[in-house]
Each structure stands twice: as structure tokens, then as C-alpha cells.
Amino acid sequence: MRVNGISLLLSTALLSVAAASAFHAGPSSLATGGSVSHSTSTSANTLTRLHHPLLSTRSHRCISGIRGGADAPPPSTSSSSLSMSPDPSVVFDNTPLFQSISIFALANGLGTILSLVGKTQVHVDLLGSGAFALAALPALLAKGAAASRVKLSAAAMALWSVKLASFLLFRILKMGEDTRLTDLFTSFSGTVGFWFFSLLWGVICSLPHTLGSTSSAPGNTTSTVIGTIVYAIGLIVETTADYQKWRFKSANPGKFCNVGLWSVSQHPNWLGNLLIWIGILVMNAPSLIAAPVPTGPGASDVTILDTLWSYRRLVLACLSPAFMWFLFNGQAEGSLTSTVELAKGKYGNDPEYAEYVQTVSKIIPKVF
């Protein structure tokens, strides 16, 4: 699937704004639904009217309680069955989400300044990839009944971030510079554009975790286990692919890598990254569904709109793997970046390379 680069940038910008605005509500207790001030409650109700104009005044009071009002019931215990049914006792507090977005903004803002005034590229991956570990801190420090699920999700994101940032830092220290970044950073617009897209990547990619950290739901044991397994497989695949390519390139400079995982996929590291975020999404998925708030004629009449609205966090979280797929697939197809053209320029005269690109899948290995 071919993706226009400008359209992708515009759409990801709109999606990141939607992720921030759709859940803008006053802070509440993550675990127990502590009391909120009159002004905060009023603000939350006003915003709820903007996003869901069909809500009645009585439903607004229900929303306030679900979001952490004084009458919100305590969170339930973890479920062991793979149920996606919403728990009416769950409280949503968007404070960790906005804290994480702020951390991404600060890290990429600092990266922009350093790239404009400095000549080194050492900071690029430390701030770009390392920002995910910093953004996991609010959830790692969280308390309450949801702490186990939230901390697992945060630890998973932080582990991947530290691993990737360390590898990329090691690689840039060995290489000295990345010529693609050198050319990009020669202009102000190129530098600002790079770090702006890095910010969008961080905010959207991390949504499965950052949105999951807003829920007080303890989580679902089955989905947590499945998500952890998928995450672990992805981490192993990405790490193995990076290691195999580094070893091959060190021993065979000037040749394309077609050994190990690279013999069944042209970009196995991207496949591993996709699995990582799908795994984190699965960990948090059941906790992202809110209990529908009735807005029908009767006191307990739940409309289709009410039900769809209760799934909004889950839908936004799914943007992460979807965004990564379009990004990776666009690069693999050559419609988003010059990756394909650069590879052809290096290995185009090698008949083995021509056969490789024709027979080996770009991202997902062929099963048959």
C-alpha cells in the first residue's frame, strides 16, 4: 500500500490532537476515585457535552462519577477470563496521558535545539527513542489497584526504549554519523520537520500504554499474558534482527544482509517492532473500554452511540500499530522515503539482490 508522505504527516497530526482532546477531563484518583473540586467537575461536564452532545444532564452526573467523582465506586479486582465487558466501577484519569505527552514534547524540543546549534548526532536516538522510557515514568510511579497492569505495560515500553536507544547510540558512535541525517539537518525546515515527526511518532506509537495508564481497571489476566507473550516475541525478533545485521555488515561491508531473519523478511526488525506494540495493546485492551452511559429516553436506555463512545480509547490505542504499519510499509514500498532507491543504488548491480527483493517478503514472512 502506497502512502503519501505529506498526507501521513497531516493525518498523524490530526490524530495526535484527537487523542489529546477527546479525553481531556479533570484529574481524579487513579485507583480510588477521590473527590474533585466543583470547578474541575464543571469543566469535565462541559467538555463531555462538546464531545458527546446527546448526553443529558443526568448522564453528565454519571460521567462525572465514572471519571472519578466523589461517588465513584472502588475499582474491581482483576478478571481471569478473556472478557471485554466494561466495568462500571472503573475510573479514568487522563493525568498520566498528558504527563507522557509533555515528556515527549520536552524531549523532542530539546532535540530540536541541540540539532540546530550542534554538529553531533549522538543526542538524536538518545532523545528520540529514549523519550519512551522517560514517558513511562508516570505510570511506573503510579499507585492503586491498577498498578500491576500499568507497571507491566510501562516496564515493557521502557525496556524496549532503553534497548533500542542503547543500540542506536552504539551504532552512531561506531559510524560517526548518519549521512541521511547529515543532509536533513543542513536546513532549518529539515531539522524542525524531523523532530516534529519524531514527536508525532512518540505520541501515537505509545498510545496503547499511555491510554492504558489512564484506567483504574486491574486488567484481564488472559489478555495480559497473551499481550506479554506477543511483546516478548516482538522484542526477541527486533533484537535478533538488529544484531544479525550488525554482525553481517561488520564482516561483509558493502553487501546486503540476507542471513538469519533477513532471509525470510527484508525488514524483520520492523516486524518485531509491530509485534511489540501489538503486545502492549493487547495487555491494556480490556481496560480501555468504559461502561456506556445511558443517554436514551429512559434512565437506563443505552443507545448504539453510547456503546460506540465507550470504545473510543480502544480505537485510539489501535492507531499505534496501524500507524506503524503504514509507516513501515510505506518505507518498504518506497512511497514514503528514499529507502528503496538508496538500496538499489548500493546493490542494484548485484543479481542476488535483484532475486532477493523479488522473492523475499518485505515485512511479514511468507508462510507458504
Short mmCIF file of C-alpha atoms in Angstrom, two decimals:
data_model
loop_
_atom_site.label_atom_id
_atom_site.label_comp_id
_atom_site.label_asym_id
_atom_site.label_seq_id
_atom_site.Cartn_x
_atom_site.Cartn_y
_atom_site.Cartn_z
CA MET A 1 0.00 0.00 0.00
CA ARG A 2 1.43 3.34 -1.08
CA VAL A 3 1.23 6.21 1.35
CA ASN A 4 1.72 9.85 0.52
CA GLY A 5 4.24 11.33 2.96
CA ILE A 6 2.54 14.71 3.31
CA SER A 7 -0.87 13.11 3.86
CA LEU A 8 0.59 10.85 6.52
CA LEU A 9 2.13 13.80 8.38
CA LEU A 10 -1.14 15.73 8.30
CA SER A 11 -3.23 12.76 9.36
CA THR A 12 -0.92 11.85 12.23
CA ALA A 13 -1.00 15.45 13.43
CA LEU A 14 -4.80 15.41 13.48
CA LEU A 15 -4.87 12.03 15.20
CA SER A 16 -2.49 13.16 17.93
CA VAL A 17 -4.66 16.22 18.57
CA ALA A 18 -7.73 13.97 18.70
CA ALA A 19 -6.02 11.71 21.21
CA ALA A 20 -5.36 14.67 23.48
CA SER A 21 -8.69 16.47 23.08
CA ALA A 22 -11.08 13.51 23.13
CA PHE A 23 -10.03 12.59 26.66
CA HIS A 24 -9.44 16.00 28.18
CA ALA A 25 -11.00 15.78 31.62
CA GLY A 26 -10.20 16.94 35.12
CA PRO A 27 -7.76 14.78 37.12
CA SER A 28 -9.09 12.18 39.51
CA SER A 29 -7.70 9.47 41.70
CA LEU A 30 -6.31 6.63 39.58
CA ALA A 31 -7.24 3.93 41.98
CA THR A 32 -9.96 5.07 44.33
CA GLY A 33 -11.79 7.87 42.51
CA GLY A 34 -11.03 10.59 45.08
CA SER A 35 -13.06 13.78 45.33
CA VAL A 36 -12.75 16.55 42.78
CA SER A 37 -13.35 20.28 43.03
CA HIS A 38 -16.52 21.98 41.80
CA SER A 39 -14.61 23.78 39.03
CA THR A 40 -12.96 20.57 37.82
CA SER A 41 -16.28 18.73 37.75
CA THR A 42 -17.90 21.58 35.82
CA SER A 43 -15.05 21.59 33.31
CA ALA A 44 -15.34 17.86 32.79
CA ASN A 45 -19.09 18.12 32.21
CA THR A 46 -18.66 20.98 29.73
CA LEU A 47 -16.07 19.03 27.75
CA THR A 48 -18.26 15.96 27.82
CA ARG A 49 -21.06 17.99 26.22
CA LEU A 50 -18.70 19.08 23.46
CA HIS A 51 -17.59 15.57 22.63
CA HIS A 52 -20.95 13.84 23.18
CA PRO A 53 -23.73 16.40 22.59
CA LEU A 54 -26.52 13.87 23.19
CA LEU A 55 -25.69 13.41 26.85
CA SER A 56 -28.36 14.61 29.24
CA THR A 57 -27.73 16.46 32.48
CA ARG A 58 -28.39 13.28 34.43
CA SER A 59 -25.88 11.42 32.25
CA HIS A 60 -23.34 14.16 32.88
CA ARG A 61 -23.50 13.39 36.57
CA CYS A 62 -22.97 9.71 35.79
CA ILE A 63 -19.93 10.59 33.67
CA SER A 64 -18.51 12.69 36.49
CA GLY A 65 -18.76 9.73 38.83
CA ILE A 66 -17.19 7.35 36.34
CA ARG A 67 -14.33 9.77 35.75
CA GLY A 68 -13.52 9.96 39.40
CA GLY A 69 -16.19 11.94 41.19
CA ALA A 70 -16.78 11.63 44.91
CA ASP A 71 -19.46 8.98 44.39
CA ALA A 72 -17.38 6.73 42.14
CA PRO A 73 -17.23 3.16 43.49
CA PRO A 74 -13.91 1.45 44.20
CA PRO A 75 -12.24 -0.43 41.31
CA SER A 76 -12.89 -4.11 40.85
CA THR A 77 -10.45 -6.95 41.06
CA SER A 78 -8.69 -8.46 38.07
CA SER A 79 -10.59 -10.86 35.84
CA SER A 80 -9.09 -14.13 34.67
CA SER A 81 -11.42 -14.76 31.72
CA LEU A 82 -10.93 -13.11 28.35
CA SER A 83 -13.87 -10.75 28.75
CA MET A 84 -14.10 -7.33 27.10
CA SER A 85 -17.19 -6.32 29.09
CA PRO A 86 -16.76 -2.85 30.63
CA ASP A 87 -16.69 -2.50 34.42
CA PRO A 88 -18.85 0.41 35.67
CA SER A 89 -16.56 0.85 38.68
CA VAL A 90 -13.56 1.77 36.52
CA VAL A 91 -12.26 5.34 36.83
CA PHE A 92 -10.39 7.13 34.05
CA ASP A 93 -7.81 9.78 34.90
CA ASN A 94 -6.02 11.39 31.96
CA THR A 95 -3.20 12.90 34.02
CA PRO A 96 -0.63 10.17 33.11
CA LEU A 97 -1.51 10.59 29.42
CA PHE A 98 -0.86 14.33 29.43
CA GLN A 99 2.29 13.86 31.52
CA SER A 100 3.66 11.44 28.93
CA ILE A 101 2.78 13.77 26.04
CA SER A 102 4.53 16.61 27.87
CA ILE A 103 7.65 14.46 28.29
CA PHE A 104 7.69 13.63 24.58
CA ALA A 105 7.29 17.33 23.76
CA LEU A 106 10.14 18.36 26.06
CA ALA A 107 12.50 15.62 24.81
CA ASN A 108 11.89 16.38 21.14
CA GLY A 109 12.01 20.12 21.77
CA LEU A 110 15.43 19.68 23.35
CA GLY A 111 16.47 17.52 20.42
CA THR A 112 15.44 20.27 18.01
CA ILE A 113 17.55 22.85 19.82
CA LEU A 114 20.61 20.59 20.01
CA SER A 115 20.35 19.71 16.32
CA LEU A 116 20.09 23.38 15.35
CA VAL A 117 23.05 24.56 17.40
CA GLY A 118 25.26 21.44 17.48
CA LYS A 119 27.14 19.32 14.98
CA THR A 120 26.81 15.91 16.63
CA GLN A 121 24.11 13.28 16.14
CA VAL A 122 24.72 11.44 19.41
CA HIS A 123 21.67 13.01 21.03
CA VAL A 124 19.25 12.04 18.24
CA ASP A 125 18.45 8.49 19.27
CA LEU A 126 19.01 9.15 22.97
CA LEU A 127 16.17 11.67 22.91
CA GLY A 128 14.06 10.23 20.10
CA SER A 129 13.95 6.61 21.26
CA GLY A 130 14.89 7.25 24.89
CA ALA A 131 11.88 9.55 25.36
CA PHE A 132 9.68 6.45 25.57
CA ALA A 133 11.46 5.34 28.75
CA LEU A 134 11.01 8.80 30.26
CA ALA A 135 7.34 8.82 29.24
CA ALA A 136 6.85 5.54 31.10
CA LEU A 137 7.87 7.12 34.42
CA PRO A 138 4.42 8.50 35.39
CA ALA A 139 2.93 5.00 35.14
CA LEU A 140 5.89 3.34 36.84
CA LEU A 141 5.32 5.65 39.81
CA ALA A 142 1.53 5.11 39.85
CA LYS A 143 -0.24 3.62 42.87
CA GLY A 144 -3.52 1.79 43.26
CA ALA A 145 -5.32 -1.36 42.19
CA ALA A 146 -4.30 -0.93 38.53
CA ALA A 147 -0.61 -0.64 39.43
CA SER A 148 0.35 -4.19 38.37
CA ARG A 149 -1.02 -3.89 34.83
CA VAL A 150 0.14 -0.31 34.43
CA LYS A 151 3.62 -1.04 35.72
CA LEU A 152 3.97 -4.08 33.45
CA SER A 153 2.96 -2.01 30.45
CA ALA A 154 5.31 0.81 31.47
CA ALA A 155 8.18 -1.59 32.10
CA ALA A 156 7.64 -3.17 28.68
CA MET A 157 7.79 0.21 26.94
CA ALA A 158 10.79 1.35 28.98
CA LEU A 159 12.73 -1.88 28.34
CA TRP A 160 12.22 -1.60 24.59
CA SER A 161 13.16 2.09 24.67
CA VAL A 162 16.39 1.59 26.60
CA LYS A 163 17.35 -1.38 24.43
CA LEU A 164 16.76 0.45 21.14
CA ALA A 165 18.32 3.74 22.25
CA SER A 166 21.42 1.92 23.52
CA PHE A 167 21.85 0.01 20.26
CA LEU A 168 21.37 3.09 18.10
CA LEU A 169 23.75 5.08 20.29
CA PHE A 170 26.36 2.32 19.95
CA ARG A 171 25.88 2.29 16.19
CA ILE A 172 26.19 6.05 15.74
CA LEU A 173 29.35 6.11 17.87
CA LYS A 174 30.84 3.45 15.62
CA MET A 175 29.67 5.05 12.37
CA GLY A 176 30.41 8.63 13.36
CA GLU A 177 27.31 9.98 11.61
CA ASP A 178 24.23 9.02 9.65
CA THR A 179 24.55 10.65 6.23
CA ARG A 180 20.75 10.77 5.85
CA LEU A 181 20.50 12.92 8.97
CA THR A 182 23.50 15.00 7.97
CA ASP A 183 21.77 16.08 4.77
CA LEU A 184 18.45 16.61 6.57
CA PHE A 185 19.93 18.73 9.36
CA THR A 186 21.58 21.18 6.94
CA SER A 187 18.36 23.20 6.80
CA PHE A 188 16.16 24.69 9.50
CA SER A 189 12.99 23.25 7.97
CA GLY A 190 14.55 19.79 7.68
CA THR A 191 15.64 19.83 11.32
CA VAL A 192 12.34 21.09 12.70
CA GLY A 193 10.41 18.72 10.43
CA PHE A 194 12.41 15.72 11.63
CA TRP A 195 11.83 16.42 15.32
CA PHE A 196 8.18 17.30 14.78
CA PHE A 197 7.60 13.94 13.15
CA SER A 198 9.59 12.31 15.95
CA LEU A 199 7.16 13.89 18.43
CA LEU A 200 4.15 12.58 16.49
CA TRP A 201 5.75 9.14 16.30
CA GLY A 202 6.30 9.09 20.05
CA VAL A 203 2.80 10.27 20.99
CA ILE A 204 0.92 7.99 18.58
CA CYS A 205 3.15 4.94 18.93
CA SER A 206 2.90 4.99 22.74
CA LEU A 207 -0.92 5.25 22.84
CA PRO A 208 -1.51 1.60 23.85
CA HIS A 209 0.41 2.27 27.04
CA THR A 210 -0.33 5.94 27.74
CA LEU A 211 -4.06 5.44 27.30
CA GLY A 212 -3.89 2.24 29.33
CA SER A 213 -2.30 4.15 32.18
CA THR A 214 -5.41 6.34 32.45
CA SER A 215 -7.63 3.42 33.51
CA SER A 216 -8.04 2.15 37.07
CA ALA A 217 -9.06 -1.31 35.81
CA PRO A 218 -6.74 -4.00 37.20
CA GLY A 219 -6.81 -5.66 33.81
CA ASN A 220 -7.60 -9.06 32.41
CA THR A 221 -5.21 -11.87 33.27
CA THR A 222 -5.65 -13.70 29.97
CA SER A 223 -5.13 -10.65 27.79
CA THR A 224 -2.18 -9.57 29.92
CA VAL A 225 -0.49 -12.95 29.47
CA ILE A 226 -1.19 -13.05 25.72
CA GLY A 227 0.00 -9.49 25.28
CA THR A 228 3.18 -10.18 27.24
CA ILE A 229 3.94 -13.21 25.06
CA VAL A 230 3.40 -11.25 21.83
CA TYR A 231 5.55 -8.41 23.20
CA ALA A 232 8.34 -10.82 24.16
CA ILE A 233 8.32 -12.41 20.71
CA GLY A 234 8.50 -8.97 19.10
CA LEU A 235 11.36 -7.87 21.34
CA ILE A 236 13.32 -11.03 20.52
CA VAL A 237 12.69 -10.67 16.79
CA GLU A 238 13.69 -6.99 16.69
CA THR A 239 16.79 -7.50 18.83
CA THR A 240 17.91 -10.58 16.90
CA ALA A 241 17.40 -8.85 13.56
CA ASP A 242 19.43 -5.80 14.61
CA TYR A 243 22.22 -8.00 15.97
CA GLN A 244 22.34 -10.23 12.88
CA LYS A 245 22.52 -7.27 10.51
CA TRP A 246 25.19 -5.53 12.59
CA ARG A 247 27.35 -8.65 12.66
CA PHE A 248 26.88 -9.28 8.95
CA LYS A 249 27.66 -5.69 7.95
CA SER A 250 30.74 -5.66 10.16
CA ALA A 251 32.08 -8.81 8.48
CA ASN A 252 30.81 -8.02 4.97
CA PRO A 253 30.95 -4.26 4.34
CA GLY A 254 29.25 -3.18 1.13
CA LYS A 255 26.98 -6.24 0.94
CA PHE A 256 23.28 -6.53 1.68
CA CYS A 257 22.20 -8.69 4.61
CA ASN A 258 20.29 -11.85 3.68
CA VAL A 259 21.12 -14.18 6.57
CA GLY A 260 19.10 -15.31 9.58
CA LEU A 261 15.80 -13.49 9.92
CA TRP A 262 16.77 -11.32 6.95
CA SER A 263 16.49 -14.38 4.71
CA VAL A 264 12.71 -14.56 5.26
CA SER A 265 11.93 -10.83 5.61
CA GLN A 266 13.53 -7.74 4.11
CA HIS A 267 12.74 -5.83 7.32
CA PRO A 268 12.42 -8.28 10.23
CA ASN A 269 13.29 -5.53 12.73
CA TRP A 270 10.15 -3.68 11.68
CA LEU A 271 8.12 -6.85 12.10
CA GLY A 272 9.46 -7.17 15.65
CA ASN A 273 8.52 -3.56 16.38
CA LEU A 274 4.97 -4.13 15.20
CA LEU A 275 4.64 -7.16 17.46
CA ILE A 276 5.96 -5.15 20.41
CA TRP A 277 3.21 -2.55 20.15
CA ILE A 278 0.52 -5.08 19.35
CA GLY A 279 1.54 -6.89 22.53
CA ILE A 280 1.30 -3.75 24.66
CA LEU A 281 -2.07 -3.01 23.06
CA VAL A 282 -3.39 -6.47 23.97
CA MET A 283 -2.14 -6.05 27.56
CA ASN A 284 -4.26 -2.93 28.03
CA ALA A 285 -7.19 -3.50 25.63
CA PRO A 286 -9.90 -4.64 28.12
CA SER A 287 -9.03 -1.76 30.46
CA LEU A 288 -9.64 0.81 27.73
CA ILE A 289 -13.37 0.15 27.43
CA ALA A 290 -15.61 2.35 29.55
CA ALA A 291 -19.08 1.49 30.76
CA PRO A 292 -21.69 3.02 28.39
CA VAL A 293 -23.52 5.98 29.91
CA PRO A 294 -27.26 5.93 29.08
CA THR A 295 -28.50 8.90 27.04
CA GLY A 296 -31.77 7.40 25.80
CA PRO A 297 -35.26 8.48 26.87
CA GLY A 298 -35.20 6.18 29.90
CA ALA A 299 -32.87 6.25 32.84
CA SER A 300 -31.12 3.06 31.68
CA ASP A 301 -31.53 3.27 27.90
CA VAL A 302 -28.11 2.74 26.28
CA THR A 303 -28.00 3.75 22.62
CA ILE A 304 -25.67 2.49 19.90
CA LEU A 305 -23.85 5.82 20.09
CA ASP A 306 -23.34 5.33 23.82
CA THR A 307 -21.77 1.92 23.21
CA LEU A 308 -19.52 3.15 20.40
CA TRP A 309 -18.41 6.14 22.50
CA SER A 310 -17.37 3.81 25.32
CA TYR A 311 -14.83 2.18 22.96
CA ARG A 312 -13.11 5.43 21.93
CA ARG A 313 -9.96 4.82 23.95
CA LEU A 314 -9.50 1.36 22.48
CA VAL A 315 -9.97 2.71 18.95
CA LEU A 316 -7.37 5.42 19.53
CA ALA A 317 -4.94 2.89 21.01
CA CYS A 318 -5.26 0.82 17.83
CA LEU A 319 -3.86 3.77 15.90
CA SER A 320 -0.41 2.83 17.20
CA PRO A 321 0.14 -0.45 15.31
CA ALA A 322 -1.88 0.90 12.36
CA PHE A 323 0.34 3.99 12.15
CA MET A 324 3.50 1.89 12.45
CA TRP A 325 2.29 -0.45 9.69
CA PHE A 326 1.61 2.41 7.26
CA LEU A 327 4.96 3.96 8.15
CA PHE A 328 6.95 0.76 7.71
CA ASN A 329 5.05 -0.41 4.65
CA GLY A 330 5.42 3.00 3.03
CA GLN A 331 9.18 2.88 3.53
CA ALA A 332 9.41 -0.71 2.30
CA GLU A 333 7.44 0.17 -0.83
CA GLY A 334 9.50 3.31 -1.41
CA SER A 335 6.48 5.61 -1.38
CA LEU A 336 7.31 7.38 1.89
CA THR A 337 11.10 7.67 1.92
CA SER A 338 14.04 7.05 -0.42
CA THR A 339 15.00 3.80 1.36
CA VAL A 340 14.30 1.64 -1.69
CA GLU A 341 16.18 3.93 -4.08
CA LEU A 342 19.18 4.10 -1.76
CA ALA A 343 19.29 0.29 -1.56
CA LYS A 344 19.09 -0.01 -5.35
CA GLY A 345 21.92 2.47 -5.67
CA LYS A 346 24.11 0.32 -3.40
CA TYR A 347 23.19 -3.19 -4.52
CA GLY A 348 21.34 -2.73 -7.83
CA ASN A 349 24.11 -4.38 -9.86
CA ASP A 350 24.13 -7.50 -7.68
CA PRO A 351 21.95 -10.23 -9.28
CA GLU A 352 21.49 -11.86 -5.87
CA TYR A 353 19.96 -8.65 -4.57
CA ALA A 354 17.54 -8.45 -7.51
CA GLU A 355 16.41 -12.00 -6.75
CA TYR A 356 16.22 -11.23 -3.03
CA VAL A 357 13.82 -8.29 -3.41
CA GLN A 358 11.64 -10.32 -5.77
CA THR A 359 11.37 -13.48 -3.65
CA VAL A 360 11.60 -12.33 -0.01
CA SER A 361 8.62 -10.65 1.69
CA LYS A 362 9.06 -7.03 2.65
CA ILE A 363 7.90 -7.29 6.27
CA ILE A 364 5.72 -10.31 7.12
CA PRO A 365 7.38 -13.63 6.11
CA LYS A 366 5.54 -15.87 3.69
CA VAL A 367 4.06 -18.87 5.43
CA PHE A 368 3.60 -20.85 2.24
#
